CSV table of C-alpha atoms in Angstrom, one decimal:
chain,number,residue,atom,x,y,z
P,1,MET,CA,103.3,81.7,81.7
P,2,ARG,CA,105.6,83.7,83.9
P,3,MET,CA,106.5,87.2,83.0
P,4,SER,CA,109.8,88.7,83.6
P,5,VAL,CA,110.1,91.6,86.1
P,6,ARG,CA,110.7,94.0,83.3
P,7,ALA,CA,107.8,92.8,81.2
P,8,ARG,CA,105.5,93.0,84.3
P,9,ARG,CA,106.7,96.6,85.0
P,10,LEU,CA,106.1,97.6,81.4
P,11,ARG,CA,102.6,96.1,81.4
P,12,ALA,CA,101.7,97.9,84.6
P,13,GLU,CA,103.0,101.2,83.2
P,14,GLU,CA,100.9,100.7,80.0
P,15,PHE,CA,97.8,100.1,82.1
P,16,ARG,CA,98.5,103.2,84.1
P,17,ARG,CA,99.0,105.2,80.9
P,18,LEU,CA,95.6,103.9,79.6
P,19,GLU,CA,94.0,104.7,83.0
P,20,ARG,CA,95.2,108.3,82.8
P,21,GLY,CA,94.1,108.6,79.2
P,22,TYR,CA,90.5,107.5,80.0
P,23,LEU,CA,90.4,109.7,83.0
P,24,GLN,CA,91.3,112.7,80.8
P,25,GLN,CA,88.7,111.7,78.3
P,26,ALA,CA,86.1,111.4,81.0
P,27,GLU,CA,87.0,115.0,82.2
P,28,HIS,CA,86.2,116.4,78.8
P,29,SER,CA,83.2,114.3,78.0
P,30,PRO,CA,79.7,115.9,78.3
P,31,GLY,CA,78.7,113.6,81.1
P,32,GLY,CA,76.1,110.9,81.5
P,33,LEU,CA,76.6,107.4,80.2
P,34,GLU,CA,79.7,108.3,78.2
P,35,GLN,CA,81.5,109.7,81.2
P,36,ASP,CA,80.4,106.8,83.4
P,37,SER,CA,81.7,104.3,80.8
P,38,LEU,CA,85.1,106.1,80.5
P,39,LEU,CA,85.4,106.2,84.3
P,40,ASN,CA,84.7,102.5,84.5
P,41,LEU,CA,87.3,101.7,81.9
P,42,ALA,CA,89.8,103.9,83.8
P,43,ARG,CA,89.0,102.0,87.0
P,44,GLY,CA,89.5,98.7,85.3
P,45,PHE,CA,92.9,99.6,84.0
P,46,GLY,CA,93.9,101.0,87.4
P,47,TYR,CA,92.8,97.8,89.1
P,48,ALA,CA,94.8,95.7,86.6
P,49,ALA,CA,97.9,97.8,87.2
P,50,GLU,CA,97.5,97.5,91.0
P,51,GLN,CA,97.3,93.7,90.7
P,52,ILE,CA,100.4,93.5,88.6
P,53,GLU,CA,102.3,95.8,91.0
P,54,LYS,CA,101.2,93.8,94.0
P,55,ARG,CA,102.4,90.6,92.4
P,56,ALA,CA,105.8,92.2,91.8
P,57,VAL,CA,106.1,93.2,95.4
P,58,ILE,CA,105.1,89.8,96.6
P,59,GLY,CA,107.6,88.2,94.3
P,60,LYS,CA,110.4,90.4,95.6
P,61,THR,CA,109.4,89.6,99.2
P,62,VAL,CA,109.5,85.9,98.6
P,63,VAL,CA,113.0,86.1,97.0
P,64,LEU,CA,114.3,88.2,99.8
P,65,CYS,CA,113.0,85.8,102.4
P,66,ALA,CA,114.5,82.9,100.6
P,67,ILE,CA,117.9,84.7,100.5
P,68,ALA,CA,117.6,85.5,104.2
P,69,ALA,CA,116.8,81.9,105.1
P,70,LEU,CA,119.8,80.6,103.1
P,71,ALA,CA,122.0,83.2,104.8
P,72,LEU,CA,120.7,82.2,108.2
P,73,LEU,CA,121.2,78.5,107.4
P,74,ALA,CA,124.7,79.2,106.3
P,75,VAL,CA,125.5,81.1,109.5
P,76,LEU,CA,124.0,78.6,111.9
P,77,TYR,CA,125.0,75.3,110.3
P,78,ILE,CA,128.3,75.9,108.5
P,79,PRO,CA,131.2,75.9,111.0
């Protein structure tokens, strides 16, 4: 299933929001296992957001390269 650019951005923002929330909870937790678990959750959400953001950049790059290739083709082969 392909997500639209807007949906992808919103999902990445939601993961970033969750990451910040868990980081704040970890700051205020007494420590130990609870804090480690909260930090692991925050890292997981941060990683997910990074992956979504990377895919968005790759997708934009592919589209820009395709447009550039078409423009070059038009300039070189159309009299």
